[in-house]
Amino acid sequence: MATRKIREMGESVLGKVCKEVKEVNKRTLDLIDDMFDTMYEAQGVGLAAPQVGILKRIFVVDVTGEDPMVFINPTILETDGEQTGYEGCLSVPGKTGTVTRPNYVKVRAYDENMEEFELEGEELLARAILHENDHLDGHLYVEKVEGELLNTADLADEEEEA
Ligand code: ZN
């Protein structure tokens, strides 16, 4: 198990546009393994490569704890509906805020074998995919928060961090 240091809001790497992945090599696979280890250790449901300081278009998501998914060079094909709820980010520790996002997403991406796939997600999965996808373009959820950014400790433990 190898975890990497999670970069926090204010670090410039989180504000940059990530580069397309041209090939998946040993280093890429190591990065993906480390991203899962880092995400699970931090009890997050998603993690994007820039959150560990790597400017590549890769993110990982696991909203159930048993369904790890890798997205390389993702494209959001479709969104629909609306959901409003608490959201957090491993790069903004201890904080949470209310964010409205689409309730449905259809995404095309490549897996760790560079095989293309399409996936549809709703609710938390849609939220996680859209949150992580924003990281690849240098955006954090705090830009979308309605009202105040709250301290997680002040709330019930119902929010998720990605
Ligand atoms: Zn995040």
JSON list of N, CA and C in Angstrom, two decimals, residues 105-144:
[
{"chain": "A", "resi": 105, "resn": "VAL", "atom": "N", "xyz": [-25.52, 11.52, -15.08]},
{"chain": "A", "resi": 105, "resn": "VAL", "atom": "CA", "xyz": [-24.41, 11.80, -15.99]},
{"chain": "A", "resi": 105, "resn": "VAL", "atom": "C", "xyz": [-24.13, 10.58, -16.86]},
{"chain": "A", "resi": 106, "resn": "LYS", "atom": "N", "xyz": [-23.76, 10.87, -18.11]},
{"chain": "A", "resi": 106, "resn": "LYS", "atom": "CA", "xyz": [-23.26, 9.81, -18.98]},
{"chain": "A", "resi": 106, "resn": "LYS", "atom": "C", "xyz": [-21.85, 10.23, -19.37]},
{"chain": "A", "resi": 107, "resn": "VAL", "atom": "N", "xyz": [-20.91, 9.35, -19.13]},
{"chain": "A", "resi": 107, "resn": "VAL", "atom": "CA", "xyz": [-19.51, 9.69, -19.35]},
{"chain": "A", "resi": 107, "resn": "VAL", "atom": "C", "xyz": [-18.84, 8.64, -20.23]},
{"chain": "A", "resi": 108, "resn": "ARG", "atom": "N", "xyz": [-17.93, 9.11, -21.07]},
{"chain": "A", "resi": 108, "resn": "ARG", "atom": "CA", "xyz": [-17.09, 8.19, -21.84]},
{"chain": "A", "resi": 108, "resn": "ARG", "atom": "C", "xyz": [-15.66, 8.38, -21.34]},
{"chain": "A", "resi": 109, "resn": "ALA", "atom": "N", "xyz": [-14.97, 7.28, -21.14]},
{"chain": "A", "resi": 109, "resn": "ALA", "atom": "CA", "xyz": [-13.59, 7.37, -20.66]},
{"chain": "A", "resi": 109, "resn": "ALA", "atom": "C", "xyz": [-12.84, 6.11, -21.08]},
{"chain": "A", "resi": 110, "resn": "TYR", "atom": "N", "xyz": [-11.59, 6.04, -20.68]},
{"chain": "A", "resi": 110, "resn": "TYR", "atom": "CA", "xyz": [-10.77, 4.85, -20.92]},
{"chain": "A", "resi": 110, "resn": "TYR", "atom": "C", "xyz": [-10.42, 4.24, -19.58]},
{"chain": "A", "resi": 111, "resn": "ASP", "atom": "N", "xyz": [-10.34, 2.93, -19.55]},
{"chain": "A", "resi": 111, "resn": "ASP", "atom": "CA", "xyz": [-9.94, 2.26, -18.31]},
{"chain": "A", "resi": 111, "resn": "ASP", "atom": "C", "xyz": [-8.42, 2.07, -18.28]},
{"chain": "A", "resi": 112, "resn": "GLU", "atom": "N", "xyz": [-7.92, 1.35, -17.29]},
{"chain": "A", "resi": 112, "resn": "GLU", "atom": "CA", "xyz": [-6.47, 1.23, -17.13]},
{"chain": "A", "resi": 112, "resn": "GLU", "atom": "C", "xyz": [-5.82, 0.41, -18.24]},
{"chain": "A", "resi": 113, "resn": "ASN", "atom": "N", "xyz": [-6.64, -0.26, -19.08]},
{"chain": "A", "resi": 113, "resn": "ASN", "atom": "CA", "xyz": [-6.11, -0.95, -20.25]},
{"chain": "A", "resi": 113, "resn": "ASN", "atom": "C", "xyz": [-6.27, -0.10, -21.52]},
{"chain": "A", "resi": 114, "resn": "MET", "atom": "N", "xyz": [-6.64, 1.16, -21.31]},
{"chain": "A", "resi": 114, "resn": "MET", "atom": "CA", "xyz": [-6.93, 2.11, -22.39]},
{"chain": "A", "resi": 114, "resn": "MET", "atom": "C", "xyz": [-8.05, 1.58, -23.30]},
{"chain": "A", "resi": 115, "resn": "GLU", "atom": "N", "xyz": [-8.99, 0.86, -22.70]},
{"chain": "A", "resi": 115, "resn": "GLU", "atom": "CA", "xyz": [-10.18, 0.46, -23.43]},
{"chain": "A", "resi": 115, "resn": "GLU", "atom": "C", "xyz": [-11.29, 1.46, -23.12]},
{"chain": "A", "resi": 116, "resn": "GLU", "atom": "N", "xyz": [-11.93, 1.90, -24.20]},
{"chain": "A", "resi": 116, "resn": "GLU", "atom": "CA", "xyz": [-12.97, 2.92, -24.04]},
{"chain": "A", "resi": 116, "resn": "GLU", "atom": "C", "xyz": [-14.23, 2.30, -23.45]},
{"chain": "A", "resi": 117, "resn": "PHE", "atom": "N", "xyz": [-14.89, 3.05, -22.58]},
{"chain": "A", "resi": 117, "resn": "PHE", "atom": "CA", "xyz": [-16.19, 2.59, -22.05]},
{"chain": "A", "resi": 117, "resn": "PHE", "atom": "C", "xyz": [-17.10, 3.79, -21.85]},
{"chain": "A", "resi": 118, "resn": "GLU", "atom": "N", "xyz": [-18.37, 3.49, -21.75]},
{"chain": "A", "resi": 118, "resn": "GLU", "atom": "CA", "xyz": [-19.34, 4.52, -21.39]},
{"chain": "A", "resi": 118, "resn": "GLU", "atom": "C", "xyz": [-20.07, 4.07, -20.15]},
{"chain": "A", "resi": 119, "resn": "LEU", "atom": "N", "xyz": [-20.40, 5.01, -19.31]},
{"chain": "A", "resi": 119, "resn": "LEU", "atom": "CA", "xyz": [-21.05, 4.67, -18.05]},
{"chain": "A", "resi": 119, "resn": "LEU", "atom": "C", "xyz": [-22.09, 5.74, -17.73]},
{"chain": "A", "resi": 120, "resn": "GLU", "atom": "N", "xyz": [-23.20, 5.26, -17.19]},
{"chain": "A", "resi": 120, "resn": "GLU", "atom": "CA", "xyz": [-24.22, 6.18, -16.71]},
{"chain": "A", "resi": 120, "resn": "GLU", "atom": "C", "xyz": [-24.25, 6.12, -15.20]},
{"chain": "A", "resi": 121, "resn": "GLY", "atom": "N", "xyz": [-24.41, 7.26, -14.57]},
{"chain": "A", "resi": 121, "resn": "GLY", "atom": "CA", "xyz": [-24.48, 7.28, -13.11]},
{"chain": "A", "resi": 121, "resn": "GLY", "atom": "C", "xyz": [-25.54, 8.26, -12.65]},
{"chain": "A", "resi": 122, "resn": "GLU", "atom": "N", "xyz": [-26.10, 7.96, -11.49]},
{"chain": "A", "resi": 122, "resn": "GLU", "atom": "CA", "xyz": [-27.08, 8.85, -10.90]},
{"chain": "A", "resi": 122, "resn": "GLU", "atom": "C", "xyz": [-26.68, 9.16, -9.47]},
{"chain": "A", "resi": 123, "resn": "GLU", "atom": "N", "xyz": [-27.31, 10.20, -8.92]},
{"chain": "A", "resi": 123, "resn": "GLU", "atom": "CA", "xyz": [-27.15, 10.56, -7.51]},
{"chain": "A", "resi": 123, "resn": "GLU", "atom": "C", "xyz": [-25.68, 10.67, -7.11]},
{"chain": "A", "resi": 124, "resn": "LEU", "atom": "N", "xyz": [-25.25, 9.95, -6.05]},
{"chain": "A", "resi": 124, "resn": "LEU", "atom": "CA", "xyz": [-23.88, 10.13, -5.56]},
{"chain": "A", "resi": 124, "resn": "LEU", "atom": "C", "xyz": [-22.83, 9.82, -6.62]},
{"chain": "A", "resi": 125, "resn": "LEU", "atom": "N", "xyz": [-23.07, 8.79, -7.44]},
{"chain": "A", "resi": 125, "resn": "LEU", "atom": "CA", "xyz": [-22.10, 8.45, -8.48]},
{"chain": "A", "resi": 125, "resn": "LEU", "atom": "C", "xyz": [-21.97, 9.61, -9.49]},
{"chain": "A", "resi": 126, "resn": "ALA", "atom": "N", "xyz": [-23.10, 10.18, -9.87]},
{"chain": "A", "resi": 126, "resn": "ALA", "atom": "CA", "xyz": [-23.07, 11.32, -10.80]},
{"chain": "A", "resi": 126, "resn": "ALA", "atom": "C", "xyz": [-22.34, 12.50, -10.15]},
{"chain": "A", "resi": 127, "resn": "ARG", "atom": "N", "xyz": [-22.64, 12.75, -8.90]},
{"chain": "A", "resi": 127, "resn": "ARG", "atom": "CA", "xyz": [-21.99, 13.85, -8.18]},
{"chain": "A", "resi": 127, "resn": "ARG", "atom": "C", "xyz": [-20.48, 13.63, -8.12]},
{"chain": "A", "resi": 128, "resn": "ALA", "atom": "N", "xyz": [-20.07, 12.41, -7.79]},
{"chain": "A", "resi": 128, "resn": "ALA", "atom": "CA", "xyz": [-18.64, 12.12, -7.67]},
{"chain": "A", "resi": 128, "resn": "ALA", "atom": "C", "xyz": [-17.93, 12.27, -9.01]},
{"chain": "A", "resi": 129, "resn": "ILE", "atom": "N", "xyz": [-18.53, 11.75, -10.07]},
{"chain": "A", "resi": 129, "resn": "ILE", "atom": "CA", "xyz": [-17.90, 11.84, -11.39]},
{"chain": "A", "resi": 129, "resn": "ILE", "atom": "C", "xyz": [-17.74, 13.30, -11.81]},
{"chain": "A", "resi": 130, "resn": "LEU", "atom": "N", "xyz": [-18.78, 14.10, -11.60]},
{"chain": "A", "resi": 130, "resn": "LEU", "atom": "CA", "xyz": [-18.73, 15.51, -12.02]},
{"chain": "A", "resi": 130, "resn": "LEU", "atom": "C", "xyz": [-17.75, 16.30, -11.16]},
{"chain": "A", "resi": 131, "resn": "HIS", "atom": "N", "xyz": [-17.71, 15.99, -9.86]},
{"chain": "A", "resi": 131, "resn": "HIS", "atom": "CA", "xyz": [-16.76, 16.64, -8.94]},
{"chain": "A", "resi": 131, "resn": "HIS", "atom": "C", "xyz": [-15.32, 16.34, -9.38]},
{"chain": "A", "resi": 132, "resn": "GLU", "atom": "N", "xyz": [-15.05, 15.05, -9.64]},
{"chain": "A", "resi": 132, "resn": "GLU", "atom": "CA", "xyz": [-13.68, 14.67, -10.01]},
{"chain": "A", "resi": 132, "resn": "GLU", "atom": "C", "xyz": [-13.31, 15.24, -11.38]},
{"chain": "A", "resi": 133, "resn": "ASN", "atom": "N", "xyz": [-14.27, 15.21, -12.30]},
{"chain": "A", "resi": 133, "resn": "ASN", "atom": "CA", "xyz": [-14.01, 15.74, -13.63]},
{"chain": "A", "resi": 133, "resn": "ASN", "atom": "C", "xyz": [-13.64, 17.23, -13.56]},
{"chain": "A", "resi": 134, "resn": "ASP", "atom": "N", "xyz": [-14.29, 17.96, -12.67]},
{"chain": "A", "resi": 134, "resn": "ASP", "atom": "CA", "xyz": [-13.95, 19.38, -12.48]},
{"chain": "A", "resi": 134, "resn": "ASP", "atom": "C", "xyz": [-12.49, 19.56, -12.07]},
{"chain": "A", "resi": 135, "resn": "HIS", "atom": "N", "xyz": [-11.99, 18.64, -11.23]},
{"chain": "A", "resi": 135, "resn": "HIS", "atom": "CA", "xyz": [-10.58, 18.73, -10.80]},
{"chain": "A", "resi": 135, "resn": "HIS", "atom": "C", "xyz": [-9.64, 18.73, -12.01]},
{"chain": "A", "resi": 136, "resn": "LEU", "atom": "N", "xyz": [-10.00, 17.97, -13.06]},
{"chain": "A", "resi": 136, "resn": "LEU", "atom": "CA", "xyz": [-9.10, 17.85, -14.22]},
{"chain": "A", "resi": 136, "resn": "LEU", "atom": "C", "xyz": [-8.97, 19.17, -14.98]},
{"chain": "A", "resi": 137, "resn": "ASP", "atom": "N", "xyz": [-9.93, 20.06, -14.76]},
{"chain": "A", "resi": 137, "resn": "ASP", "atom": "CA", "xyz": [-9.85, 21.38, -15.38]},
{"chain": "A", "resi": 137, "resn": "ASP", "atom": "C", "xyz": [-9.51, 22.46, -14.37]},
{"chain": "A", "resi": 138, "resn": "GLY", "atom": "N", "xyz": [-9.02, 22.05, -13.23]},
{"chain": "A", "resi": 138, "resn": "GLY", "atom": "CA", "xyz": [-8.54, 23.02, -12.24]},
{"chain": "A", "resi": 138, "resn": "GLY", "atom": "C", "xyz": [-9.62, 23.65, -11.39]},
{"chain": "A", "resi": 139, "resn": "HIS", "atom": "N", "xyz": [-10.79, 23.01, -11.34]},
{"chain": "A", "resi": 139, "resn": "HIS", "atom": "CA", "xyz": [-11.89, 23.59, -10.56]},
{"chain": "A", "resi": 139, "resn": "HIS", "atom": "C", "xyz": [-12.18, 22.80, -9.28]},
{"chain": "A", "resi": 140, "resn": "LEU", "atom": "N", "xyz": [-12.48, 23.53, -8.23]},
{"chain": "A", "resi": 140, "resn": "LEU", "atom": "CA", "xyz": [-12.85, 22.92, -6.95]},
{"chain": "A", "resi": 140, "resn": "LEU", "atom": "C", "xyz": [-14.32, 23.18, -6.67]},
{"chain": "A", "resi": 141, "resn": "TYR", "atom": "N", "xyz": [-14.93, 22.29, -5.87]},
{"chain": "A", "resi": 141, "resn": "TYR", "atom": "CA", "xyz": [-16.36, 22.42, -5.61]},
{"chain": "A", "resi": 141, "resn": "TYR", "atom": "C", "xyz": [-16.69, 23.71, -4.86]},
{"chain": "A", "resi": 142, "resn": "VAL", "atom": "N", "xyz": [-15.72, 24.28, -4.16]},
{"chain": "A", "resi": 142, "resn": "VAL", "atom": "CA", "xyz": [-15.99, 25.49, -3.39]},
{"chain": "A", "resi": 142, "resn": "VAL", "atom": "C", "xyz": [-16.47, 26.65, -4.28]},
{"chain": "A", "resi": 143, "resn": "GLU", "atom": "N", "xyz": [-16.12, 26.58, -5.59]},
{"chain": "A", "resi": 143, "resn": "GLU", "atom": "CA", "xyz": [-16.58, 27.61, -6.52]},
{"chain": "A", "resi": 143, "resn": "GLU", "atom": "C", "xyz": [-18.09, 27.52, -6.74]},
{"chain": "A", "resi": 144, "resn": "LYS", "atom": "N", "xyz": [-18.65, 26.35, -6.44]},
{"chain": "A", "resi": 144, "resn": "LYS", "atom": "CA", "xyz": [-20.07, 26.11, -6.72]},
{"chain": "A", "resi": 144, "resn": "LYS", "atom": "C", "xyz": [-20.93, 26.11, -5.46]}
]
